[in-house]
Structures are given as C-alpha cells and as structure tokens.
C-alpha cells in the first residue's frame, strides 16, 4: 500500500461508501461494518461516525481512542455483510469473515489488507458520545492500494441491499 | 408527493447521496448542495450535517432552526453542481439554477419539487456548531415522489466528479 495524501482523504469518504472499522484492545483486533459516517473537515481530515454502545467495538474505540477506517470494494461484499452480522464478542472476527489484519503505522488498530484504502484515525472529540455515540476522528495516516484500480464501492440501503458504483461522470465545478 | 414513513428515512441517507439543503429566512428561500451528512439514529430519524459558516445557508439554518434535505436523482446533476457553485448572496438561487420550491408541511423551508425525496428537518442540537459547524437535525416529516421509480443518486468524489448508482445487489443480512 502507498501513502495517500491527507488532503485527498475526503474524496474517499464523501461519496458515502460502506466502510469497515477496525479496533484493537489488549491484543485482540476486531472489525465491524459501518455506514453512519461523514467528513467534517478537509485538512487535517476529520470524520464523524456513530458507533453504537451495543457494538463490541464501542468499548475498544472508547478505551484506546484509535481505529482504522478501511474501504472495501464490491468484491468484498459478502465479507462486509458477514462482518456486519457477527459480533467480536464471539471470537476473532477477522479470521471468521476471512479478512487480514496488517500493522498500521501510527495507531494500534490494524489495517484491513483486502481494502483499497485504509485511514488510520485517532479520536479527538467525545463530546457527543454520551448523547449520540458520535465520535470525532482525525485521520493521522492514510494508505491506498495501487493494485486496485477504479474500485467500485458499496452504498448500503438497508437489509443487505447495496447500490454499487456505476457510471462515473464529471461536470465542470469549482466545488472541492 | 406521498408521505414517507419516518422509520424508512435512513435508507435514503445512509447510502451517502449528494443532497440539496433548503432554508428560508425573511421570505427568502435558498438552496445549497451538501455531501457532508450522516444518519445518527433510526427513529426519530436524526441526521448530522456540516454547513460551513461560509455558506450563506448557515445564517438561515442557525436563525430559523429549520431546513429541508432533498435528494436529487442523476437527471438533476447539472442543477446540483450549479447550486453548489453559486451563493444565495447573489439572489434567488432556486430560480437561477432552475429548481422549484414547494411548501413544506411542518417547517418554513421549502421542499424541492424536482427531488425524489424531501425530508423536513428541525435543528435539535447545536453543541458542535461552534467547533465544527455540525448541526444535529431531526426529520419531522418526509415525502417521496412515486413518479420517480428506482432513482439513481449521485455520490460526490470531489471537483464535480460523481459516482452514479449502478447495479443494485442484495445479500442475506440481518443488518437494518
């Protein structure tokens, strides 16, 4: 994987793909599926996300303040759904769903090797965790996989139905 | 337009489409393009969004506490980009970009007639506005246009490049 400039991170999150969120606590890595996230700032890149108190990852995210957001392409759809339907309470979810953890550079949570982009994040604001389980993350390092060209992402519409990226169009625009 | 059950709203926002945000203040309606938003809760539906202090809509949203989130299909791409590249400071943006405001049921901000879904929203939390321009909205009424079947949405990748919804896939899943 090669470094992804931090000022380009928003171009991966703003389109609203389903992502994987990895954490690690006491030597145990975990991964969950997440669709409730958004960009908050370009540089340094800030991302908001909702991680429910009911999710096993909540505890690790709160305790360690670190995670990785990994973006899967459509070929990983079955693993994405499997990760969303299993709990880290029941053992090593990486192994169970067939995903590969890899060491990150700045955080204890692992990268997800099969994903075309990996964003290493630190929690920088927990003010809205008590009311809404809303975490504010800063992306401190980012990676993309040059071997995955033009990856198509998944957009969850509920109950396992996803819109897959189709046509890519470009209109004349000054919007970043 | 027909009523959209509030517990179905997340299925329209979770996939991460580009949306339009309408506001109205002192009799002047305005509309902007927005991609930084996410679901926060299923029912009542809560949505977080970033509206920059630099956006003309910021003032109206803060003053009135009301807005409409309207979801455009791909056929509106040129108008979506036009709305994103113009400011409400320079006059009636609805007219300028060729969109039609229509009265909402519970808020002063207008629906956008051409959009296939319209969500009437009230601001319910401004705790993170000073630090991040993050508004928490509650959807208080919602509408969909039955005449627009299987609308394809736009996902912004930056600088006028959009992924358009392509194939729709469904996998066996218990995730709502």
XYZ file of C-alpha atoms in Angstrom:
352
model
C 0.000 0.000 0.000
C 1.217 3.501 -0.727
C 0.704 6.687 1.297
C -2.432 8.637 0.459
C -2.024 12.414 0.940
C -4.211 13.503 3.842
C -5.802 16.305 1.817
C -7.226 13.661 -0.545
C -8.943 11.618 2.175
C -12.291 13.415 1.823
C -12.612 12.168 -1.766
C -12.843 8.610 -0.414
C -15.322 9.268 2.423
C -17.562 11.997 0.974
C -19.188 9.589 -1.570
C -20.666 7.621 1.346
C -19.264 4.099 0.921
C -19.824 1.315 3.400
C -16.603 1.008 5.392
C -15.003 -1.338 7.870
C -13.891 -0.040 11.251
C -11.070 -1.898 12.961
C -10.014 -1.605 16.575
C -7.600 -3.434 18.880
C -7.620 -3.789 22.638
C -5.445 -5.984 24.854
C -4.039 -7.742 21.798
C -7.447 -8.538 20.320
C -8.277 -6.987 16.961
C -11.856 -6.547 15.852
C -13.629 -5.274 12.754
C -17.164 -4.024 12.187
C -19.183 -2.723 9.251
C -20.214 0.935 9.347
C -22.299 3.244 7.183
C -23.024 6.152 9.508
C -20.044 8.430 8.946
C -19.274 11.745 7.261
C -16.457 14.168 6.561
C -16.221 17.145 8.908
C -13.065 18.902 7.726
C -10.665 18.689 4.775
C -7.287 19.190 6.494
C -6.444 17.788 8.897
C -9.148 15.366 7.815
C -11.860 14.960 10.444
C -14.509 12.254 10.200
C -17.603 11.842 12.370
C -19.022 8.376 12.920
C -21.653 6.648 15.000
C -20.507 3.511 16.800
C -23.354 2.158 18.861
C -22.824 1.341 22.513
C -24.271 -2.054 21.600
C -21.387 -2.728 19.194
C -18.489 -4.671 20.698
C -16.131 -2.177 19.008
C -17.525 0.694 21.084
C -15.584 -0.332 24.172
C -12.255 -0.644 22.345
C -12.742 2.627 20.485
C -13.550 4.455 23.701
C -10.711 2.852 25.681
C -7.937 3.170 23.089
C -9.065 6.259 21.144
C -7.773 4.630 17.967
C -9.236 2.884 14.940
C -8.769 2.298 11.239
C -11.427 3.053 8.637
C -10.941 0.693 5.696
C -12.850 0.982 2.436
C -13.849 -2.242 0.700
C -14.577 -2.627 -3.000
C -17.597 -4.569 -4.268
C -15.664 -7.843 -4.417
C -15.667 -7.889 -0.608
C -19.465 -7.535 -0.321
C -20.004 -10.937 1.276
C -17.291 -10.310 3.869
C -18.683 -6.843 4.585
C -22.103 -8.339 5.295
C -20.580 -11.161 7.355
C -18.674 -8.611 9.455
C -21.914 -6.680 9.959
C -23.824 -9.728 11.135
C -21.276 -11.150 13.587
C -20.021 -9.792 16.894
C -16.438 -9.524 18.103
C -17.755 -10.997 21.357
C -17.744 -14.379 19.643
C -14.018 -14.576 18.913
C -11.654 -13.441 16.154
C -13.924 -11.813 13.595
C -11.074 -11.117 11.156
C -10.450 -14.865 10.844
C -14.122 -15.724 10.865
C -15.050 -13.470 7.952
C -11.794 -14.014 6.056
C -10.166 -10.599 6.344
C -6.483 -9.986 7.051
C -5.248 -7.540 9.688
C -1.976 -5.746 8.931
C 0.055 -3.416 11.178
C -0.740 0.299 10.955
C 1.936 2.988 11.217
C 0.563 5.305 13.899
C -2.291 3.506 15.675
C -2.707 0.166 17.399
C -5.744 -0.830 15.341
C -4.912 -2.888 12.242
C -5.270 -2.023 8.573
C -7.505 -4.345 6.552
C -5.252 -5.763 3.859
C -8.016 -6.525 1.312
C -9.353 -2.933 1.317
C -8.295 -0.393 -1.313
C -7.974 2.440 1.205
C -7.081 2.459 4.897
C -7.326 5.509 7.140
C -5.553 5.463 10.499
C -7.615 7.509 12.966
C -7.423 8.935 16.460
C -10.472 10.012 18.451
C -10.215 13.767 19.003
C -13.632 14.655 20.448
C -16.077 12.609 22.500
C -18.464 15.418 23.497
C -21.368 13.818 21.634
C -20.633 10.210 22.621
C -22.916 10.193 25.686
C -25.927 11.558 23.789
C -25.472 10.005 20.330
C -22.461 7.632 20.270
C -20.878 10.162 17.888
C -17.086 10.061 17.720
C -14.960 12.712 16.027
C -11.883 11.137 14.419
C -8.774 12.721 12.960
C -7.087 10.817 10.153
C -3.389 10.728 11.051
C -2.144 8.474 8.238
C -3.740 7.072 5.105
C -2.943 4.388 2.547
C -4.273 3.261 -0.788
C -3.654 0.071 -2.729
C -2.331 0.888 -6.216
C -3.141 -2.673 -7.343
C -6.873 -1.976 -7.059
C -7.697 0.249 -10.000
C -11.010 2.139 -10.127
C -12.558 0.199 -7.246
C -16.355 0.240 -7.103
C -17.731 0.879 -3.628
C -20.917 -0.233 -1.893
C -23.663 2.079 -0.582
C -25.984 0.431 1.930
C -29.726 0.941 1.527
C -30.668 -1.295 4.445
C -31.123 -5.052 4.989
C -28.248 -6.155 2.777
C -29.266 -4.146 -0.279
C -26.460 -2.085 -1.752
C -26.092 0.307 -4.664
C -22.766 -0.417 -6.351
C -20.900 2.443 -8.024
C -21.863 2.617 -11.686
C -21.049 5.283 -14.242
C -18.524 7.968 -13.218
C -19.446 11.432 -14.515
C -17.556 14.712 -14.287
C -19.206 18.111 -14.564
C -17.453 21.460 -14.611
C -17.343 22.564 -10.957
C -15.339 24.700 -8.558
C -16.504 22.643 -5.529
C -13.590 20.775 -3.933
C -45.527 13.536 -3.291
C -46.632 10.922 -0.800
C -45.651 10.579 2.874
C -42.515 8.559 3.552
C -42.636 6.674 6.898
C -40.052 8.198 9.222
C -38.546 4.791 10.058
C -37.591 4.425 6.378
C -35.685 7.720 6.159
C -32.300 6.149 6.971
C -32.498 4.024 3.822
C -32.303 7.227 1.761
C -29.473 8.937 3.680
C -27.267 6.008 4.708
C -26.117 5.330 1.085
C -24.422 8.747 1.069
C -26.066 10.617 -1.821
C -25.380 14.236 -2.624
C -28.344 16.206 -1.296
C -29.777 19.688 -1.520
C -30.383 21.681 1.657
C -33.089 24.320 1.529
C -33.676 27.091 4.035
C -35.906 30.168 4.234
C -35.443 33.366 6.181
C -37.444 36.594 5.992
C -39.318 35.305 2.973
C -36.176 34.401 1.041
C -35.676 30.732 0.180
C -32.229 29.370 -0.550
C -30.778 26.039 -1.590
C -27.265 24.622 -1.360
C -25.545 21.367 -2.308
C -24.300 19.198 0.538
C -22.345 15.942 0.837
C -21.184 16.004 4.440
C -24.054 14.371 6.281
C -24.826 11.065 8.016
C -27.558 9.213 9.873
C -27.325 9.323 13.671
C -30.483 7.495 14.759
C -33.227 5.433 13.104
C -36.351 6.705 14.933
C -36.973 9.507 15.355
C -34.565 9.952 12.463
C -31.602 12.129 13.366
C -29.159 13.402 10.750
C -25.859 15.188 11.333
C -24.599 17.617 8.732
C -21.845 20.161 8.264
C -22.947 23.555 6.972
C -19.948 25.837 6.768
C -20.084 29.260 8.348
C -19.000 30.497 4.927
C -22.176 29.155 3.316
C -24.969 31.704 3.003
C -27.372 28.991 4.280
C -25.559 28.848 7.628
C -27.167 32.037 8.869
C -30.715 30.974 7.948
C -30.256 27.497 9.397
C -28.948 28.917 12.648
C -31.607 31.626 12.893
C -34.668 29.538 11.956
C -33.600 26.075 13.129
C -35.342 24.583 10.099
C -34.371 23.130 6.736
C -35.313 20.561 4.132
C -32.953 17.881 2.864
C -33.942 16.986 -0.697
C -32.421 14.093 -2.622
C -31.839 14.596 -6.349
C -31.598 11.817 -8.934
C -28.872 11.803 -11.585
C -31.003 13.778 -14.047
C -30.539 16.834 -11.834
C -26.728 16.614 -11.845
C -26.205 19.901 -13.676
C -28.533 21.749 -11.303
C -26.858 20.154 -8.291
C -23.481 21.411 -9.482
C -24.915 24.834 -10.317
C -26.391 25.093 -6.806
C -23.016 24.144 -5.367
C -21.158 26.780 -7.335
C -23.468 29.760 -6.706
C -24.223 31.653 -3.492
C -27.608 32.680 -2.137
C -25.998 36.064 -1.546
C -26.398 36.765 -5.247
C -30.194 36.485 -5.389
C -32.807 33.757 -5.827
C -30.777 30.616 -6.335
C -33.859 28.424 -6.879
C -34.740 30.457 -9.968
C -31.147 30.782 -11.080
C -30.459 27.057 -11.147
C -33.937 26.063 -12.306
C -35.306 24.334 -9.213
C -38.840 24.761 -7.856
C -39.585 25.460 -4.184
C -42.812 23.980 -2.813
C -44.415 24.490 0.625
C -43.430 22.036 3.347
C -45.887 20.780 5.980
C -44.045 21.447 9.232
C -41.126 23.755 8.507
C -40.705 27.120 6.831
C -38.017 25.897 4.442
C -39.327 24.715 1.068
C -39.361 21.256 -0.461
C -37.537 20.895 -3.782
C -40.179 19.744 -6.230
C -37.821 18.022 -8.673
C -36.262 15.779 -5.990
C -37.485 12.216 -5.390
C -37.323 12.526 -1.602
C -37.762 15.511 0.708
C -37.049 15.455 4.448
C -38.410 18.277 6.613
C -35.935 18.879 9.449
C -35.622 20.812 12.677
C -32.296 21.572 14.352
C -32.254 19.757 17.704
C -28.645 20.170 18.844
C -26.091 22.895 18.136
C -23.431 21.836 20.670
C -20.875 21.137 17.923
C -21.697 24.146 15.743
C -19.070 26.461 17.268
C -16.237 23.948 16.859
C -17.202 22.156 13.624
C -20.342 23.716 12.066
C -22.039 20.387 12.860
C -25.830 20.560 13.148
C -27.976 17.737 14.516
C -31.314 17.595 12.685
C -34.481 15.668 13.459
C -36.594 14.678 10.480
C -40.162 15.682 11.389
C -41.887 14.863 8.082
C -40.768 13.111 4.899
C -42.014 12.736 1.350
C -41.181 10.676 -1.694
C -42.217 11.070 -5.309
C -43.891 7.887 -6.573
C -43.460 9.082 -10.164
C -39.670 8.669 -9.876
C -39.068 4.931 -9.943
C -35.704 3.485 -8.930
C -33.942 6.857 -8.954
C -30.157 6.725 -9.293
C -28.340 9.033 -6.891
C -25.027 10.883 -7.131
C -22.009 10.372 -4.856
C -19.501 13.215 -4.954
C -15.801 12.359 -5.260
C -14.670 15.969 -5.418
C -14.379 18.640 -8.117
C -17.561 17.719 -9.971
C -16.801 14.005 -10.308
C -19.638 11.767 -9.202
C -20.213 8.031 -8.978
C -23.755 7.326 -10.152
C -25.642 4.384 -8.624
C -25.134 1.321 -10.786
C -26.080 -2.272 -10.074
C -28.289 -2.928 -7.016
C -27.312 -6.105 -5.148
C -28.961 -7.778 -2.159
C -27.172 -10.148 0.191
C -28.705 -12.086 3.031
C -28.293 -9.843 6.090
C -29.880 -9.077 9.428
C -28.469 -5.522 9.461
C -31.280 -2.930 9.252
